[in-house]
Amino acid sequence: MELAILGLGRMGGNMAERLLRGGHRVVVWNRTKSKIDEHVALGMEGAYEFSALPKLLKQSPRVVWFMLPAGQTTDDAIDAVAPLLNQGDIIIDGANSRWSDDKRRAPKLKALGLQYMDAGVSGGVWGLTEGYSLMVGGDAETFAYCEPIFKTLAPPTGNYGLMGPHGAGHFVKMVHNGIEYGMMQAYGEGFEILKKSEYSPDLLKVAQVWQQGSVVRSWLLDLAVNAFAKHGNDLARIKGWVADSGEGRWTVEAAMAEDVPAPVITLSLIQRFVSRQDESFSAQVLAALRNEFGGHEVKSE
């Protein structure tokens, strides 16, 4: 098949390369033109302006896959490209978009005669070699047409699928990320307990022992092995400041909307906020209160 990938960041660029390796004809666009040049050198077609897309995409219906920052940036790009396409052409959003954006976009694009799909993409920087897990939302007919693309992007074991109508792909990916928050937090807490214990074992060795045969083995644990091997047991060069992409927040909001108790995911999200404080004022209040009611020691600057 052929398709356009718009956005050549860490995910989009690797996805374009994996598709090229899989035998697809790939047209690429990026705001930074040098990125386009890099991918043209690999054998892709370069669209240096959106207006070039119709002529470069010869297969009908055309497939245009957006891998841009979620939100307004993606909305603006879709609004710019949609009028250039023909009836029946397909737009796919593979960003970490909120599922409600998909439910808003799909009918708007349908009114223009265009098909829309949302694709939750997991795999990070390893996706080029290992493949991507793909959670897709949309109609079955459009999914079937695009399936050769999904099959190439996924691992050989075929880790892709249609999750439901518009928004379902990004909703499932959102929950996936919420689960990821909880798993990461558990690993972080466990390794800290080990590090501060009287035994203080070699954390790299611990992680390696757990990698095979253990019930806590996972890809995240494999990545922990990589991290300890690269940065040492103390992770001295890593500042304990943890960002969030927004999907953890959306997962907690969805849980609240459905009256689903999700304490692990919720607390994992809150811990990310804690990581961004050089000094916690709430902890200062707690220390002051303990001093006031019990005369407990406080540490001063």
Short mmCIF file of C-alpha atoms in Angstrom, two decimals:
data_model
loop_
_atom_site.label_atom_id
_atom_site.label_comp_id
_atom_site.label_asym_id
_atom_site.label_seq_id
_atom_site.Cartn_x
_atom_site.Cartn_y
_atom_site.Cartn_z
CA MET A 1 0.00 0.00 0.00
CA GLU A 2 0.93 3.66 0.13
CA LEU A 3 0.25 6.28 2.76
CA ALA A 4 1.46 9.59 4.12
CA ILE A 5 2.93 9.95 7.61
CA LEU A 6 2.64 13.52 8.90
CA GLY A 7 4.98 14.10 11.83
CA LEU A 8 8.44 12.51 12.04
CA GLY A 9 9.15 12.64 15.75
CA ARG A 10 10.38 9.69 17.82
CA MET A 11 7.29 7.64 16.99
CA GLY A 12 6.27 8.89 13.55
CA GLY A 13 9.74 8.71 12.06
CA ASN A 14 10.30 5.12 13.18
CA MET A 15 6.83 4.09 12.03
CA ALA A 16 7.53 5.52 8.58
CA GLU A 17 10.79 3.58 8.42
CA ARG A 18 9.16 0.31 9.53
CA LEU A 19 6.48 0.73 6.87
CA LEU A 20 9.11 1.40 4.20
CA ARG A 21 11.01 -1.72 5.25
CA GLY A 22 7.72 -3.62 5.00
CA GLY A 23 7.36 -2.75 1.32
CA HIS A 24 4.90 0.16 1.52
CA ARG A 25 5.33 3.40 -0.40
CA VAL A 26 5.63 6.14 2.21
CA VAL A 27 5.16 9.88 1.73
CA VAL A 28 6.35 12.02 4.66
CA TRP A 29 5.77 15.56 5.92
CA ASN A 30 7.30 17.32 8.90
CA ARG A 31 7.41 20.91 10.07
CA THR A 32 11.23 20.72 10.21
CA LYS A 33 12.27 20.20 6.59
CA SER A 34 15.59 18.54 7.47
CA LYS A 35 13.61 15.64 8.94
CA ILE A 36 11.91 15.18 5.58
CA ASP A 37 15.31 15.17 3.88
CA GLU A 38 16.55 12.44 6.23
CA HIS A 39 13.63 10.18 5.36
CA VAL A 40 13.79 10.93 1.64
CA ALA A 41 17.40 9.70 1.82
CA LEU A 42 16.02 6.38 3.10
CA GLY A 43 13.78 6.02 0.05
CA MET A 44 10.58 7.83 1.00
CA GLU A 45 8.77 10.57 -0.92
CA GLY A 46 8.91 14.05 0.61
CA ALA A 47 5.92 16.38 0.85
CA TYR A 48 7.37 19.74 1.84
CA GLU A 49 3.92 21.37 1.85
CA PHE A 50 0.49 19.90 2.62
CA SER A 51 -0.62 20.97 -0.85
CA ALA A 52 1.78 18.41 -2.39
CA LEU A 53 0.00 15.44 -0.79
CA PRO A 54 -2.76 14.92 -3.41
CA LYS A 55 -0.27 14.57 -6.26
CA LEU A 56 2.13 12.35 -4.33
CA LEU A 57 -0.54 9.92 -3.12
CA LYS A 58 -1.68 8.01 -6.19
CA GLN A 59 -3.56 5.11 -4.61
CA SER A 60 -7.27 5.58 -3.99
CA PRO A 61 -8.56 5.92 -1.37
CA ARG A 62 -5.62 7.87 0.02
CA VAL A 63 -4.44 7.21 3.59
CA VAL A 64 -3.02 10.10 5.63
CA TRP A 65 -1.72 9.18 9.09
CA PHE A 66 -1.13 12.04 11.57
CA MET A 67 1.60 11.58 14.22
CA LEU A 68 1.61 15.13 15.61
CA PRO A 69 1.23 16.44 19.17
CA ALA A 70 -2.30 15.76 20.40
CA GLY A 71 -4.83 18.55 20.70
CA GLN A 72 -4.89 21.81 18.78
CA THR A 73 -1.82 20.98 16.68
CA THR A 74 -3.48 17.85 15.31
CA ASP A 75 -6.83 19.60 14.87
CA ASP A 76 -5.22 22.42 12.87
CA ALA A 77 -3.32 19.97 10.65
CA ILE A 78 -6.42 17.86 9.96
CA ASP A 79 -8.38 21.02 9.12
CA ALA A 80 -5.63 22.04 6.68
CA VAL A 81 -5.33 18.66 4.95
CA ALA A 82 -8.97 17.54 4.81
CA PRO A 83 -10.03 19.98 2.05
CA LEU A 84 -7.19 18.68 -0.15
CA LEU A 85 -8.51 15.11 -0.12
CA ASN A 86 -11.17 13.32 -2.19
CA GLN A 87 -14.32 11.60 -1.03
CA GLY A 88 -13.54 8.23 0.52
CA ASP A 89 -10.00 9.16 1.54
CA ILE A 90 -8.92 8.11 5.04
CA ILE A 91 -7.48 10.14 7.91
CA ILE A 92 -5.88 8.33 10.86
CA ASP A 93 -4.83 10.05 14.09
CA GLY A 94 -2.11 8.10 15.88
CA ALA A 95 -1.26 10.71 18.52
CA ASN A 96 -2.04 10.36 22.23
CA SER A 97 -5.34 12.12 21.62
CA ARG A 98 -8.32 12.16 23.97
CA TRP A 99 -11.05 9.81 22.75
CA SER A 100 -13.63 12.60 22.89
CA ASP A 101 -11.66 14.43 20.16
CA ASP A 102 -12.24 11.43 17.88
CA LYS A 103 -15.98 11.46 18.51
CA ARG A 104 -16.01 15.14 17.56
CA ARG A 105 -13.83 14.79 14.46
CA ALA A 106 -15.41 11.70 12.89
CA PRO A 107 -18.81 13.22 11.99
CA LYS A 108 -17.17 16.46 10.88
CA LEU A 109 -14.94 14.58 8.43
CA LYS A 110 -17.78 12.30 7.34
CA ALA A 111 -19.69 15.40 6.25
CA LEU A 112 -16.73 16.11 3.92
CA GLY A 113 -16.93 12.56 2.56
CA LEU A 114 -13.82 11.38 4.44
CA GLN A 115 -13.26 8.30 6.59
CA TYR A 116 -11.64 8.67 10.02
CA MET A 117 -9.86 6.24 12.33
CA ASP A 118 -8.15 6.71 15.68
CA ALA A 119 -5.13 4.57 16.50
CA GLY A 120 -3.63 4.19 19.93
CA VAL A 121 0.01 3.31 19.38
CA SER A 122 2.26 1.70 22.02
CA GLY A 123 5.88 0.75 21.47
CA GLY A 124 7.91 3.89 22.05
CA VAL A 125 11.40 4.11 20.61
CA TRP A 126 11.60 0.30 20.38
CA GLY A 127 8.75 0.06 17.89
CA LEU A 128 10.99 0.23 14.82
CA THR A 129 12.64 -3.09 15.64
CA GLU A 130 10.08 -4.77 17.92
CA GLY A 131 6.82 -3.56 16.36
CA TYR A 132 3.92 -1.55 17.76
CA SER A 133 0.80 -2.54 19.65
CA LEU A 134 -2.09 -0.88 17.79
CA MET A 135 -5.54 -0.18 19.24
CA VAL A 136 -7.82 1.12 16.49
CA GLY A 137 -11.22 2.82 16.53
CA GLY A 138 -13.51 3.27 13.53
CA ASP A 139 -15.65 1.24 11.16
CA ALA A 140 -14.83 -2.32 10.11
CA GLU A 141 -14.67 -1.59 6.37
CA THR A 142 -12.05 1.15 6.73
CA PHE A 143 -10.11 -1.00 9.20
CA ALA A 144 -10.03 -3.88 6.70
CA TYR A 145 -8.72 -1.60 3.94
CA CYS A 146 -5.93 -0.28 6.21
CA GLU A 147 -5.12 -3.65 7.77
CA PRO A 148 -1.94 -4.26 5.69
CA ILE A 149 -0.54 -1.07 7.28
CA PHE A 150 -1.45 -2.18 10.80
CA LYS A 151 -0.03 -5.66 10.15
CA THR A 152 3.32 -4.22 9.07
CA LEU A 153 3.57 -1.88 12.05
CA ALA A 154 2.66 -4.62 14.56
CA PRO A 155 4.98 -7.41 15.74
CA PRO A 156 4.87 -10.67 13.75
CA THR A 157 2.50 -12.03 16.41
CA GLY A 158 -0.15 -9.59 15.14
CA ASN A 159 -0.71 -7.31 18.12
CA TYR A 160 -3.30 -5.01 16.54
CA GLY A 161 -7.07 -4.91 16.45
CA LEU A 162 -10.28 -2.95 16.02
CA MET A 163 -11.44 -1.93 19.49
CA GLY A 164 -14.81 -0.47 18.47
CA PRO A 165 -16.27 2.67 16.88
CA HIS A 166 -14.62 6.09 16.73
CA GLY A 167 -12.80 6.90 19.96
CA ALA A 168 -12.46 3.28 21.10
CA GLY A 169 -8.83 3.02 19.98
CA HIS A 170 -7.68 6.03 21.94
CA PHE A 171 -9.87 5.07 24.91
CA VAL A 172 -8.23 1.63 25.14
CA LYS A 173 -4.77 3.22 24.75
CA MET A 174 -5.65 5.67 27.54
CA VAL A 175 -6.49 2.83 29.93
CA HIS A 176 -3.32 1.02 28.78
CA ASN A 177 -1.31 4.06 29.88
CA GLY A 178 -3.16 4.22 33.20
CA ILE A 179 -2.19 0.60 33.89
CA GLU A 180 1.37 1.46 32.88
CA TYR A 181 1.40 4.24 35.53
CA GLY A 182 0.49 1.71 38.24
CA MET A 183 3.05 -0.87 37.12
CA MET A 184 5.84 1.71 36.97
CA GLN A 185 4.96 3.05 40.42
CA ALA A 186 5.04 -0.46 41.93
CA TYR A 187 8.47 -1.15 40.44
CA GLY A 188 9.75 2.22 41.67
CA GLU A 189 8.51 1.64 45.22
CA GLY A 190 9.82 -1.93 45.32
CA PHE A 191 13.31 -0.99 44.19
CA GLU A 192 13.41 1.87 46.73
CA ILE A 193 12.51 -0.53 49.56
CA LEU A 194 15.33 -2.81 48.45
CA LYS A 195 17.82 0.05 48.11
CA LYS A 196 17.11 1.43 51.59
CA SER A 197 17.00 -1.94 53.36
CA GLU A 198 19.81 -3.31 55.53
CA TYR A 199 20.68 -5.66 52.65
CA SER A 200 20.79 -3.05 49.87
CA PRO A 201 21.25 -5.69 47.16
CA ASP A 202 22.63 -5.02 43.70
CA LEU A 203 19.49 -3.73 41.97
CA LEU A 204 20.73 -4.66 38.53
CA LYS A 205 21.25 -8.24 39.70
CA VAL A 206 17.80 -8.28 41.33
CA ALA A 207 16.15 -7.06 38.14
CA GLN A 208 18.06 -9.62 36.09
CA VAL A 209 17.00 -12.45 38.43
CA TRP A 210 13.37 -11.36 38.08
CA GLN A 211 13.55 -11.14 34.27
CA GLN A 212 12.81 -14.82 33.62
CA GLY A 213 10.58 -17.21 35.57
CA SER A 214 9.30 -14.54 37.97
CA VAL A 215 5.64 -13.51 38.11
CA VAL A 216 6.72 -9.84 38.01
CA ARG A 217 8.67 -10.22 34.75
CA SER A 218 7.63 -7.74 32.06
CA TRP A 219 8.99 -5.48 29.35
CA LEU A 220 9.09 -2.66 31.91
CA LEU A 221 11.35 -4.84 34.04
CA ASP A 222 13.58 -5.42 31.00
CA LEU A 223 13.80 -1.64 30.66
CA ALA A 224 14.70 -1.38 34.36
CA VAL A 225 17.61 -3.75 33.70
CA ASN A 226 18.71 -1.46 30.87
CA ALA A 227 18.43 1.61 33.11
CA PHE A 228 20.45 0.13 36.02
CA ALA A 229 23.08 -1.18 33.61
CA LYS A 230 23.37 2.23 31.97
CA HIS A 231 23.15 4.55 34.98
CA GLY A 232 24.17 2.40 37.97
CA ASN A 233 22.22 1.27 41.06
CA ASP A 234 21.85 4.85 42.32
CA LEU A 235 20.59 6.23 38.99
CA ALA A 236 22.70 9.21 40.02
CA ARG A 237 22.35 11.04 36.71
CA ILE A 238 18.55 10.74 36.68
CA LYS A 239 16.53 13.48 38.38
CA GLY A 240 13.40 12.13 40.07
CA TRP A 241 11.05 14.39 38.09
CA VAL A 242 8.31 12.46 36.29
CA ALA A 243 6.11 13.97 33.57
CA ASP A 244 2.68 12.76 32.48
CA SER A 245 1.25 12.86 28.97
CA GLY A 246 -2.30 13.51 30.17
CA GLU A 247 -3.64 10.02 29.61
CA GLY A 248 -3.28 9.06 33.28
CA ARG A 249 -5.47 12.03 34.19
CA TRP A 250 -8.05 11.05 31.57
CA THR A 251 -8.09 7.47 32.88
CA VAL A 252 -8.83 8.70 36.40
CA GLU A 253 -11.56 11.01 35.05
CA ALA A 254 -13.10 8.10 33.10
CA ALA A 255 -13.00 5.90 36.21
CA MET A 256 -14.80 8.58 38.21
CA ALA A 257 -17.39 9.04 35.45
CA GLU A 258 -18.16 5.30 35.50
CA ASP A 259 -17.99 4.98 39.32
CA VAL A 260 -15.05 2.57 38.99
CA PRO A 261 -12.66 2.54 41.97
CA ALA A 262 -9.14 2.91 40.58
CA PRO A 263 -6.95 3.69 43.62
CA VAL A 264 -3.68 2.33 42.21
CA ILE A 265 -3.84 4.31 38.96
CA THR A 266 -5.04 7.42 40.81
CA LEU A 267 -2.27 7.32 43.42
CA SER A 268 0.32 6.61 40.72
CA LEU A 269 -0.76 9.79 38.94
CA ILE A 270 -0.59 11.78 42.18
CA GLN A 271 2.91 10.46 42.86
CA ARG A 272 4.02 11.95 39.55
CA PHE A 273 2.85 15.34 40.80
CA VAL A 274 4.80 14.79 44.05
CA SER A 275 7.96 14.09 42.02
CA ARG A 276 7.88 17.62 40.63
CA GLN A 277 8.11 19.34 44.01
CA ASP A 278 11.55 20.37 45.26
CA GLU A 279 9.90 20.98 48.62
CA SER A 280 6.43 19.76 49.59
CA PHE A 281 4.49 22.42 51.50
CA SER A 282 1.99 19.79 52.67
CA ALA A 283 4.90 17.88 54.23
CA GLN A 284 5.99 21.10 55.93
CA VAL A 285 2.47 21.51 57.37
CA LEU A 286 2.53 17.90 58.63
CA ALA A 287 5.89 18.44 60.32
CA ALA A 288 4.68 21.67 61.95
CA LEU A 289 1.50 20.00 63.23
CA ARG A 290 3.42 17.05 64.72
CA ASN A 291 5.66 19.54 66.49
CA GLU A 292 2.68 21.48 67.83
CA PHE A 293 0.65 18.57 69.21
CA GLY A 294 3.42 16.21 70.24
CA GLY A 295 6.56 18.26 70.47
CA HIS A 296 8.11 16.11 67.77
CA GLU A 297 11.40 17.29 66.30
CA VAL A 298 11.36 19.41 63.16
CA LYS A 299 14.28 19.94 60.80
CA SER A 300 15.11 23.55 59.95
CA GLU A 301 16.81 24.97 56.87
#
